[in-house]
Amino acid sequence: MEVVVPFAASDPKTRLAGVLAPAERSQLARAMLADVLDAVVETGHEPTVVATAPLEIRGLAVDPTVEAETSVTVDDRPLTAAVNARLPQTQGDDPVAVVMADLALTTPAALETLWSSDADVAIAPGRGGGTNALVVRHPEFRVDYHGASYLDHRELARTAGATLETIDSFRLGTDVDEPDDLVEVLVHGDETARTPACLCELGFDLDRSDGRVSAVRLEGSTSSR
Amino acid sequence: MEVVVPFAASDPKTRLAGVLAPAERSQLARAMLADVLDAVVETGHEPTVVATAPLEIRGLAVDPTVEAETSVTVDDRPLTAAVNARLPQTQGDDPVAVVMADLALTTPAALETLWSSDADVAIAPGRGGGTNALVVRHPEFRVDYHGASYLDHRELARTAGATLETIDSFRLGTDVDEPDDLVEVLVHGDETARTPACLCELGFDLDRSDGRVSAVRLEGSTSSR
């Protein structure tokens, strides 16, 4: 199985612009990518990062095994076109998995659950009808990431005559797009993972003072914004 | 195993007050409770609804099997005290599961994953550090639902010398508290479930016009508010 990890290499995570400067968003996006690559490699697969611009894997400071197993392809087309060009084209082609680069809570176990589905199309949805990760085994299925892609993908699978399984995972369902999502990284992020460490370095911490938990940035840590 | 479903019988779901009138919030809360009870009974367990005020199960229009298997106890103490009074008190007591009544996407399969953990404490967290469902097998563990309860429960398990497992489920992780959560019901709710039907009846529908999906209320459907 091929594992594709699409990555927006320039100006990533624009919806975090209210809390992070451009260079910080880029730093966070790379930390999340590194965590996703770690998890993919730990499941025994060799990920291909499909980046919108050149990217040095060495710059992610992943460990040497992960660096050796990962390749990078530059494809500056929109996400949907770049992914569709890599899906199985004819019967007998290897299955292809597509895992978003911002799934900071991804674990090998969560990915294994997705990999182990034998449906023609297996989808781990995100909040708001997104498609956070999927595995495609059917040569006629194509993605369309615009809008409520999970609903579109269900419909597209039906049209292609493909069976579909929805994977029930909080971890794969959590993509980090908005400031509220940072809480999930601080609550559930693995101690050895890069993304929580990156947020700590950027001055974020959990605020549990008002009964609900939130991610706050400590004063003095935002001067670079 | 005992399965406790705490239910706020009066003025439920106050954070939905911006989009639903009090009677509508009560209607939605009861639809969600009915869906949760359905799922629990389908796993072969007999749920006890611990309600803050008297509640007629017959009024939920669940099917006769579910009605027969469900009992109701009134306990007007705060959630934490009402739950702690029902947890295992001594070694050898039956395990106790606590499932929140607003887990509208709950399925028997998701519950089975939680039930099947053999940890002393198994928790399905919600977004924002909440504890949406748990199973307690250890006589010294107690809950504290205030604030970021998932983090507190991890700490309390450690203090009690209890093993802890976190259950990775998008469905159990989705509690319906805020207007944004209604989207998840409309996207993922089972066709035969009461909660999506209730939202449709109240005039809600998915709006997919602006690239992101949201739950909108059709004009003319809010006159009772």
Short mmCIF file of C-alpha atoms in Angstrom, two decimals:
data_model
loop_
_atom_site.label_atom_id
_atom_site.label_comp_id
_atom_site.label_asym_id
_atom_site.label_seq_id
_atom_site.Cartn_x
_atom_site.Cartn_y
_atom_site.Cartn_z
CA MET A 1 0.00 0.00 0.00
CA GLU A 2 1.20 3.49 -0.84
CA VAL A 3 0.73 6.19 1.76
CA VAL A 4 0.41 9.74 0.50
CA VAL A 5 0.69 12.70 2.87
CA PRO A 6 -0.30 15.94 1.13
CA PHE A 7 1.45 18.98 2.59
CA ALA A 8 0.92 22.68 1.94
CA ALA A 9 4.53 23.83 2.14
CA SER A 10 3.94 27.57 1.88
CA ASP A 11 1.71 29.72 4.11
CA PRO A 12 0.11 26.72 5.89
CA LYS A 13 -2.63 26.82 8.54
CA THR A 14 -4.03 30.23 7.67
CA ARG A 15 -6.95 29.77 10.05
CA LEU A 16 -4.42 29.92 12.90
CA ALA A 17 -3.24 33.37 11.75
CA GLY A 18 -5.02 34.99 14.70
CA VAL A 19 -2.77 33.23 17.21
CA LEU A 20 0.42 32.41 15.27
CA ALA A 21 2.78 34.41 13.05
CA PRO A 22 3.51 32.99 9.56
CA ALA A 23 6.85 31.48 10.60
CA GLU A 24 5.23 29.92 13.66
CA ARG A 25 2.43 28.40 11.60
CA SER A 26 5.05 26.89 9.34
CA GLN A 27 6.93 25.53 12.37
CA LEU A 28 3.73 23.97 13.75
CA ALA A 29 2.75 22.50 10.37
CA ARG A 30 6.17 20.83 10.08
CA ALA A 31 5.95 19.45 13.61
CA MET A 32 2.57 17.91 12.79
CA LEU A 33 3.90 16.48 9.51
CA ALA A 34 6.83 14.93 11.40
CA ASP A 35 4.43 13.29 13.89
CA VAL A 36 2.28 11.92 11.06
CA LEU A 37 5.35 10.53 9.23
CA ASP A 38 6.58 8.91 12.46
CA ALA A 39 3.25 7.13 12.90
CA VAL A 40 3.06 6.00 9.27
CA VAL A 41 6.61 4.60 9.33
CA GLU A 42 5.86 2.82 12.61
CA THR A 43 3.06 0.92 10.83
CA GLY A 44 5.65 -0.40 8.37
CA HIS A 45 4.85 1.87 5.41
CA GLU A 46 6.98 4.30 3.42
CA PRO A 47 5.18 7.62 3.17
CA THR A 48 5.36 9.94 0.19
CA VAL A 49 4.93 13.60 1.08
CA VAL A 50 3.19 15.35 -1.81
CA ALA A 51 4.22 18.94 -1.15
CA THR A 52 3.13 22.10 -2.93
CA ALA A 53 6.75 23.32 -2.89
CA PRO A 54 10.19 21.75 -2.30
CA LEU A 55 10.67 20.42 1.22
CA GLU A 56 13.73 19.03 3.00
CA ILE A 57 12.74 16.06 5.16
CA ARG A 58 15.99 16.59 7.03
CA GLY A 59 14.63 19.97 8.14
CA LEU A 60 11.85 18.17 10.05
CA ALA A 61 14.38 16.60 12.42
CA VAL A 62 12.69 13.21 12.22
CA ASP A 63 14.80 10.25 13.18
CA PRO A 64 17.07 8.66 10.55
CA THR A 65 14.74 5.69 9.90
CA VAL A 66 11.80 7.97 9.19
CA GLU A 67 13.98 10.18 7.01
CA ALA A 68 15.20 7.16 5.05
CA GLU A 69 11.69 5.75 4.52
CA THR A 70 10.09 9.03 3.44
CA SER A 71 10.17 10.50 -0.04
CA VAL A 72 9.00 13.89 -1.24
CA THR A 73 7.30 14.78 -4.52
CA VAL A 74 6.44 18.34 -5.46
CA ASP A 75 3.01 18.83 -7.02
CA ASP A 76 1.62 22.33 -7.04
CA ARG A 77 -1.83 21.39 -8.27
CA PRO A 78 -4.82 21.80 -5.95
CA LEU A 79 -5.20 19.04 -3.35
CA THR A 80 -7.97 17.16 -5.16
CA ALA A 81 -6.03 16.90 -8.45
CA ALA A 82 -2.75 16.02 -6.74
CA VAL A 83 -4.42 13.19 -4.79
CA ASN A 84 -6.50 11.83 -7.69
CA ALA A 85 -3.35 11.51 -9.82
CA ARG A 86 -2.03 9.04 -7.22
CA LEU A 87 -5.11 6.86 -6.57
CA PRO A 88 -5.39 3.34 -8.03
CA GLN A 89 -6.09 3.70 -11.75
CA THR A 90 -6.77 0.13 -12.79
CA GLN A 91 -7.88 -3.10 -11.13
CA GLY A 92 -4.86 -4.71 -9.50
CA ASP A 93 -3.11 -1.44 -8.60
CA ASP A 94 -1.91 -1.22 -5.03
CA PRO A 95 -4.28 0.44 -2.55
CA VAL A 96 -3.45 4.04 -1.74
CA ALA A 97 -3.86 5.73 1.62
CA VAL A 98 -4.10 9.48 1.95
CA VAL A 99 -3.40 10.93 5.39
CA MET A 100 -3.63 14.65 6.05
CA ALA A 101 -0.47 16.24 7.43
CA ASP A 102 -2.27 18.02 10.29
CA LEU A 103 -3.48 14.95 12.17
CA ALA A 104 -1.29 15.73 15.14
CA LEU A 105 -2.89 13.07 17.35
CA THR A 106 -2.32 10.24 14.88
CA THR A 107 -0.98 7.04 16.39
CA PRO A 108 0.17 3.83 14.72
CA ALA A 109 -2.80 2.06 16.36
CA ALA A 110 -5.31 4.50 14.86
CA LEU A 111 -3.72 4.11 11.43
CA GLU A 112 -3.72 0.32 11.74
CA THR A 113 -7.47 0.42 12.28
CA LEU A 114 -7.81 2.39 9.04
CA TRP A 115 -5.36 0.17 7.13
CA SER A 116 -7.15 -2.98 8.27
CA SER A 117 -10.48 -2.14 6.67
CA ASP A 118 -11.17 -4.29 3.63
CA ALA A 119 -13.74 -1.90 2.18
CA ASP A 120 -13.09 -0.45 -1.29
CA VAL A 121 -12.96 2.94 0.36
CA ALA A 122 -12.33 3.46 4.10
CA ILE A 123 -12.68 6.97 5.48
CA ALA A 124 -11.76 8.50 8.83
CA PRO A 125 -13.91 11.63 8.90
CA GLY A 126 -13.02 14.86 10.64
CA ARG A 127 -15.33 17.28 12.36
CA GLY A 128 -17.55 19.31 10.06
CA GLY A 129 -17.80 16.64 7.36
CA GLY A 130 -14.13 16.60 6.38
CA THR A 131 -12.11 13.62 5.17
CA ASN A 132 -9.03 13.37 7.35
CA ALA A 133 -7.64 10.05 6.15
CA LEU A 134 -8.76 7.42 3.70
CA VAL A 135 -7.68 4.22 2.00
CA VAL A 136 -8.76 3.61 -1.60
CA ARG A 137 -8.71 0.15 -3.15
CA HIS A 138 -11.20 0.77 -5.99
CA PRO A 139 -9.86 2.00 -9.36
CA GLU A 140 -12.87 4.17 -10.15
CA PHE A 141 -13.11 6.14 -6.93
CA ARG A 142 -11.89 9.73 -7.01
CA VAL A 143 -11.72 12.33 -4.23
CA ASP A 144 -13.19 15.81 -4.09
CA TYR A 145 -11.92 17.70 -1.06
CA HIS A 146 -14.01 20.80 -1.58
CA GLY A 147 -16.65 21.43 1.09
CA ALA A 148 -18.24 18.57 3.04
CA SER A 149 -15.97 16.02 1.44
CA TYR A 150 -17.03 13.12 3.66
CA LEU A 151 -20.59 13.35 2.33
CA ASP A 152 -19.34 13.77 -1.23
CA HIS A 153 -17.02 10.78 -0.83
CA ARG A 154 -19.86 8.60 0.41
CA GLU A 155 -21.84 9.60 -2.67
CA LEU A 156 -18.86 9.17 -5.01
CA ALA A 157 -18.20 5.68 -3.61
CA ARG A 158 -21.82 4.74 -4.25
CA THR A 159 -21.58 6.07 -7.82
CA ALA A 160 -18.38 4.08 -8.42
CA GLY A 161 -20.01 0.92 -7.03
CA ALA A 162 -17.44 0.84 -4.24
CA THR A 163 -18.09 -0.39 -0.70
CA LEU A 164 -17.40 2.19 1.99
CA GLU A 165 -16.47 1.90 5.65
CA THR A 166 -16.33 4.80 8.08
CA ILE A 167 -13.55 4.51 10.65
CA ASP A 168 -14.52 5.66 14.14
CA SER A 169 -11.46 7.46 15.54
CA PHE A 170 -11.23 10.56 17.71
CA ARG A 171 -7.51 10.78 16.95
CA LEU A 172 -7.86 10.59 13.17
CA GLY A 173 -10.95 12.81 13.45
CA THR A 174 -8.95 15.64 14.99
CA ASP A 175 -7.29 17.84 12.37
CA VAL A 176 -5.62 20.96 13.68
CA ASP A 177 -7.06 23.90 11.78
CA GLU A 178 -8.37 26.41 14.29
CA PRO A 179 -7.26 27.80 17.64
CA ASP A 180 -9.76 25.55 19.49
CA ASP A 181 -8.03 22.49 18.04
CA LEU A 182 -4.80 23.34 19.88
CA VAL A 183 -6.47 22.23 23.12
CA GLU A 184 -6.72 18.69 21.79
CA VAL A 185 -2.98 18.59 21.08
CA LEU A 186 -2.18 19.77 24.61
CA VAL A 187 -4.65 17.32 26.20
CA HIS A 188 -3.99 14.21 24.09
CA GLY A 189 -0.60 14.71 22.43
CA ASP A 190 1.94 12.04 23.18
CA GLU A 191 4.76 13.15 25.48
CA THR A 192 7.36 12.24 22.89
CA ALA A 193 5.55 13.88 19.97
CA ARG A 194 6.79 17.04 18.29
CA THR A 195 3.52 18.95 18.06
CA PRO A 196 2.84 19.37 21.79
CA ALA A 197 6.53 20.24 22.29
CA CYS A 198 6.26 22.82 19.50
CA LEU A 199 3.18 24.40 21.12
CA CYS A 200 4.95 24.53 24.47
CA GLU A 201 7.94 26.17 22.82
CA LEU A 202 5.61 28.75 21.28
CA GLY A 203 4.30 29.52 24.77
CA PHE A 204 0.97 27.68 24.71
CA ASP A 205 -0.41 26.01 27.78
CA LEU A 206 -3.72 24.66 29.01
CA ASP A 207 -5.83 27.11 30.97
CA ARG A 208 -8.12 25.23 33.33
CA SER A 209 -9.11 28.19 35.47
CA ASP A 210 -12.66 28.87 34.30
CA GLY A 211 -14.19 25.41 34.45
CA ARG A 212 -13.62 24.69 30.76
CA VAL A 213 -10.21 23.98 29.34
CA SER A 214 -8.65 26.20 26.68
CA ALA A 215 -5.26 26.76 25.06
CA VAL A 216 -3.73 30.08 26.00
CA ARG A 217 -0.52 31.73 24.99
CA LEU A 218 1.63 33.00 27.80
CA GLU A 219 2.44 36.71 27.81
CA GLY A 220 5.82 37.55 26.39
CA SER A 221 5.82 34.56 24.04
CA THR A 222 4.16 36.35 21.14
CA SER A 223 6.76 39.00 20.38
CA SER A 224 7.74 37.31 17.14
CA ARG A 225 4.24 37.58 15.73
CA MET B 1 -22.01 -4.46 34.45
CA GLU B 2 -24.31 -1.63 35.40
CA VAL B 3 -24.80 1.18 32.89
CA VAL B 4 -25.71 4.57 34.29
CA VAL B 5 -26.98 7.35 32.02
CA PRO B 6 -27.13 10.68 33.89
CA PHE B 7 -29.82 12.99 32.53
CA ALA B 8 -30.56 16.65 33.30
CA ALA B 9 -34.35 16.50 33.13
CA SER B 10 -35.05 20.21 33.52
CA ASP B 11 -33.69 23.05 31.38
CA PRO B 12 -31.19 20.84 29.52
CA LYS B 13 -28.65 21.96 26.90
CA THR B 14 -28.48 25.61 27.89
CA ARG B 15 -25.58 26.25 25.52
CA LEU B 16 -28.02 25.64 22.67
CA ALA B 17 -30.29 28.43 23.93
CA GLY B 18 -29.19 30.67 21.05
CA VAL B 19 -30.73 28.35 18.47
CA LEU B 20 -33.44 26.43 20.34
CA ALA B 21 -36.32 27.45 22.63
CA PRO B 22 -36.51 25.73 26.06
CA ALA B 23 -39.16 23.21 24.95
CA GLU B 24 -37.13 22.41 21.83
CA ARG B 25 -33.98 21.85 23.86
CA SER B 26 -35.91 19.46 26.04
CA GLN B 27 -37.23 17.65 22.95
CA LEU B 28 -33.69 17.32 21.54
CA ALA B 29 -32.27 16.15 24.88
CA ARG B 30 -34.91 13.42 25.07
CA ALA B 31 -34.27 12.32 21.49
CA MET B 32 -30.56 11.98 22.29
CA LEU B 33 -31.32 10.07 25.50
CA ALA B 34 -33.56 7.68 23.54
CA ASP B 35 -30.75 7.04 21.01
CA VAL B 36 -28.26 6.37 23.81
CA LEU B 37 -30.67 3.96 25.56
CA ASP B 38 -31.29 2.15 22.26
CA ALA B 39 -27.57 1.62 21.78
CA VAL B 40 -26.98 0.48 25.38
CA VAL B 41 -29.85 -2.04 25.23
CA GLU B 42 -28.57 -3.33 21.91
CA THR B 43 -25.29 -4.25 23.63
CA GLY B 44 -27.27 -6.45 26.03
CA HIS B 45 -27.27 -4.16 29.07
CA GLU B 46 -30.07 -2.66 31.14
CA PRO B 47 -29.49 1.07 31.52
CA THR B 48 -30.42 3.09 34.57
CA VAL B 49 -31.25 6.70 33.82
CA VAL B 50 -30.21 8.82 36.78
CA ALA B 51 -32.39 11.88 36.24
CA THR B 52 -32.41 15.16 38.12
CA ALA B 53 -36.23 15.08 38.11
CA PRO B 54 -38.95 12.47 37.44
CA LEU B 55 -38.98 11.20 33.87
CA GLU B 56 -41.40 8.92 32.02
CA ILE B 57 -39.47 6.55 29.77
CA ARG B 58 -42.73 6.01 27.89
CA GLY B 59 -42.60 9.68 26.90
CA LEU B 60 -39.38 9.01 24.94
CA ALA B 61 -41.25 6.74 22.51
CA VAL B 62 -38.51 4.13 22.60
CA ASP B 63 -39.50 0.66 21.52
CA PRO B 64 -41.09 -1.69 24.07
CA THR B 65 -37.89 -3.72 24.63
CA VAL B 66 -35.89 -0.62 25.45
CA GLU B 67 -38.68 0.65 27.69
CA ALA B 68 -38.78 -2.68 29.54
CA GLU B 69 -35.00 -2.84 30.04
CA THR B 70 -34.60 0.75 31.26
CA SER B 71 -35.16 1.97 34.79
CA VAL B 72 -35.18 5.52 36.11
CA THR B 73 -33.86 6.81 39.43
CA VAL B 74 -34.26 10.40 40.51
CA ASP B 75 -31.18 11.97 42.09
CA ASP B 76 -31.06 15.74 42.25
CA ARG B 77 -27.48 15.97 43.50
CA PRO B 78 -24.82 17.45 41.20
CA LEU B 79 -23.54 15.08 38.50
CA THR B 80 -20.29 14.17 40.27
CA ALA B 81 -22.00 13.16 43.53
CA ALA B 82 -24.79 11.29 41.75
CA VAL B 83 -22.28 9.26 39.73
CA ASN B 84 -19.86 8.58 42.59
CA ALA B 85 -22.70 7.13 44.67
CA ARG B 86 -23.13 4.46 42.00
CA LEU B 87 -19.50 3.47 41.29
CA PRO B 88 -18.04 0.20 42.62
CA GLN B 89 -17.49 0.64 46.37
CA THR B 90 -15.63 -2.54 47.27
CA GLN B 91 -13.51 -5.13 45.50
CA GLY B 92 -15.83 -7.60 43.78
CA ASP B 93 -18.56 -5.09 43.01
CA ASP B 94 -19.81 -5.15 39.44
CA PRO B 95 -18.12 -2.72 37.04
CA VAL B 96 -20.13 0.43 36.35
CA ALA B 97 -20.33 2.28 33.04
CA VAL B 98 -21.38 5.92 32.86
CA VAL B 99 -22.55 7.15 29.47
CA MET B 100 -23.59 10.76 28.95
CA ALA B 101 -27.10 11.24 27.60
CA ASP B 102 -26.04 13.62 24.82
CA LEU B 103 -23.86 11.20 22.85
CA ALA B 104 -26.21 11.31 19.88
CA LEU B 105 -23.82 9.42 17.59
CA THR B 106 -23.38 6.48 19.97
CA THR B 107 -23.57 3.09 18.34
CA PRO B 108 -23.56 -0.39 19.88
CA ALA B 109 -20.17 -0.99 18.19
CA ALA B 110 -18.62 2.10 19.80
CA LEU B 111 -19.99 1.06 23.20
CA GLU B 112 -18.70 -2.50 22.76
CA THR B 113 -15.20 -1.10 22.25
CA LEU B 114 -15.52 0.74 25.55
CA TRP B 115 -17.08 -2.24 27.37
CA SER B 116 -14.33 -4.58 26.12
CA SER B 117 -11.47 -2.71 27.78
CA ASP B 118 -10.09 -4.61 30.75
CA ALA B 119 -8.46 -1.55 32.29
CA ASP B 120 -9.53 -0.54 35.81
CA VAL B 121 -10.82 2.68 34.28
CA ALA B 122 -11.61 3.09 30.57
CA ILE B 123 -12.46 6.56 29.31
CA ALA B 124 -13.85 7.81 26.00
CA PRO B 125 -12.88 11.49 26.07
CA GLY B 126 -14.84 14.28 24.42
CA ARG B 127 -13.47 17.40 22.81
CA GLY B 128 -12.06 19.98 25.20
CA GLY B 129 -10.92 17.45 27.79
CA GLY B 130 -14.36 16.14 28.75
CA THR B 131 -15.23 12.62 29.86
CA ASN B 132 -18.06 11.42 27.63
CA ALA B 133 -18.25 7.80 28.71
CA LEU B 134 -16.31 5.59 31.08
CA VAL B 135 -16.22 2.17 32.65
CA VAL B 136 -14.99 1.82 36.23
CA ARG B 137 -13.85 -1.51 37.67
CA HIS B 138 -11.72 -0.18 40.53
CA PRO B 139 -13.37 0.39 43.95
CA GLU B 140 -11.26 3.42 44.82
CA PHE B 141 -11.71 5.47 41.68
CA ARG B 142 -14.08 8.44 41.88
CA VAL B 143 -15.13 10.93 39.20
CA ASP B 144 -14.92 14.71 39.19
CA TYR B 145 -16.77 16.15 36.23
CA HIS B 146 -15.84 19.76 36.86
CA GLY B 147 -13.56 21.32 34.23
CA ALA B 148 -11.12 19.26 32.19
CA SER B 149 -12.38 16.04 33.69
CA TYR B 150 -10.43 13.76 31.37
CA LEU B 151 -7.14 15.11 32.73
CA ASP B 152 -8.46 14.96 36.29
CA HIS B 153 -9.63 11.38 35.79
CA ARG B 154 -6.22 10.32 34.50
CA GLU B 155 -4.69 11.82 37.62
CA LEU B 156 -7.34 10.33 39.92
CA ALA B 157 -6.79 6.88 38.39
CA ARG B 158 -3.07 7.19 39.03
CA THR B 159 -3.72 8.23 42.63
CA ALA B 160 -6.06 5.27 43.13
CA GLY B 161 -3.45 2.89 41.67
CA ALA B 162 -5.87 2.04 38.85
CA THR B 163 -4.86 1.23 35.26
CA LEU B 164 -6.38 3.53 32.66
CA GLU B 165 -7.19 3.07 28.99
CA THR B 166 -8.30 5.85 26.66
CA ILE B 167 -10.85 4.74 24.07
CA ASP B 168 -10.34 6.28 20.63
CA SER B 169 -13.83 6.97 19.26
CA PHE B 170 -15.10 9.90 17.21
CA ARG B 171 -18.68 8.81 17.95
CA LEU B 172 -18.26 8.63 21.72
CA GLY B 173 -16.11 11.76 21.53
CA THR B 174 -18.96 13.81 20.09
CA ASP B 175 -21.24 15.22 22.76
CA VAL B 176 -23.88 17.63 21.57
CA ASP B 177 -23.50 20.83 23.57
CA GLU B 178 -23.14 23.72 21.16
CA PRO B 179 -24.67 24.78 17.86
CA ASP B 180 -21.58 23.57 15.94
CA ASP B 181 -22.16 20.06 17.28
CA LEU B 182 -25.49 19.82 15.45
CA VAL B 183 -23.57 19.48 12.18
CA GLU B 184 -22.13 16.18 13.39
CA VAL B 185 -25.62 14.79 14.06
CA LEU B 186 -26.79 15.76 10.58
CA VAL B 187 -23.64 14.35 8.91
CA HIS B 188 -23.20 11.12 10.90
CA GLY B 189 -26.55 10.40 12.55
CA ASP B 190 -28.05 7.06 11.69
CA GLU B 191 -31.08 7.25 9.42
CA THR B 192 -33.23 5.41 11.94
CA ALA B 193 -32.05 7.45 14.94
CA ARG B 194 -34.27 9.94 16.72
CA THR B 195 -31.83 12.83 17.05
CA PRO B 196 -31.36 13.59 13.34
CA ALA B 197 -35.11 13.18 12.86
CA CYS B 198 -35.72 15.59 15.74
CA LEU B 199 -33.37 18.19 14.21
CA CYS B 200 -35.10 17.83 10.84
CA GLU B 201 -38.47 18.30 12.53
CA LEU B 202 -37.12 21.46 14.19
CA GLY B 203 -36.18 22.77 10.75
CA PHE B 204 -32.43 22.14 10.75
CA ASP B 205 -30.59 21.15 7.62
CA LEU B 206 -27.02 21.04 6.37
CA ASP B 207 -25.87 24.13 4.51
CA ARG B 208 -23.08 23.23 2.12
CA SER B 209 -23.15 26.43 0.08
CA ASP B 210 -20.03 28.20 1.33
CA GLY B 211 -17.44 25.44 1.07
CA ARG B 212 -17.71 24.45 4.71
CA VAL B 213 -20.69 22.60 6.07
CA SER B 214 -22.88 24.06 8.80
CA ALA B 215 -26.25 23.40 10.40
CA VAL B 216 -28.81 26.04 9.57
CA ARG B 217 -32.38 26.47 10.63
CA LEU B 218 -34.88 27.06 7.89
CA GLU B 219 -36.86 30.28 8.07
CA GLY B 220 -40.33 29.89 9.50
CA SER B 221 -39.28 26.99 11.72
CA THR B 222 -38.33 29.12 14.71
CA SER B 223 -41.67 30.69 15.53
CA SER B 224 -42.02 28.75 18.76
CA ARG B 225 -38.80 30.16 20.15
#
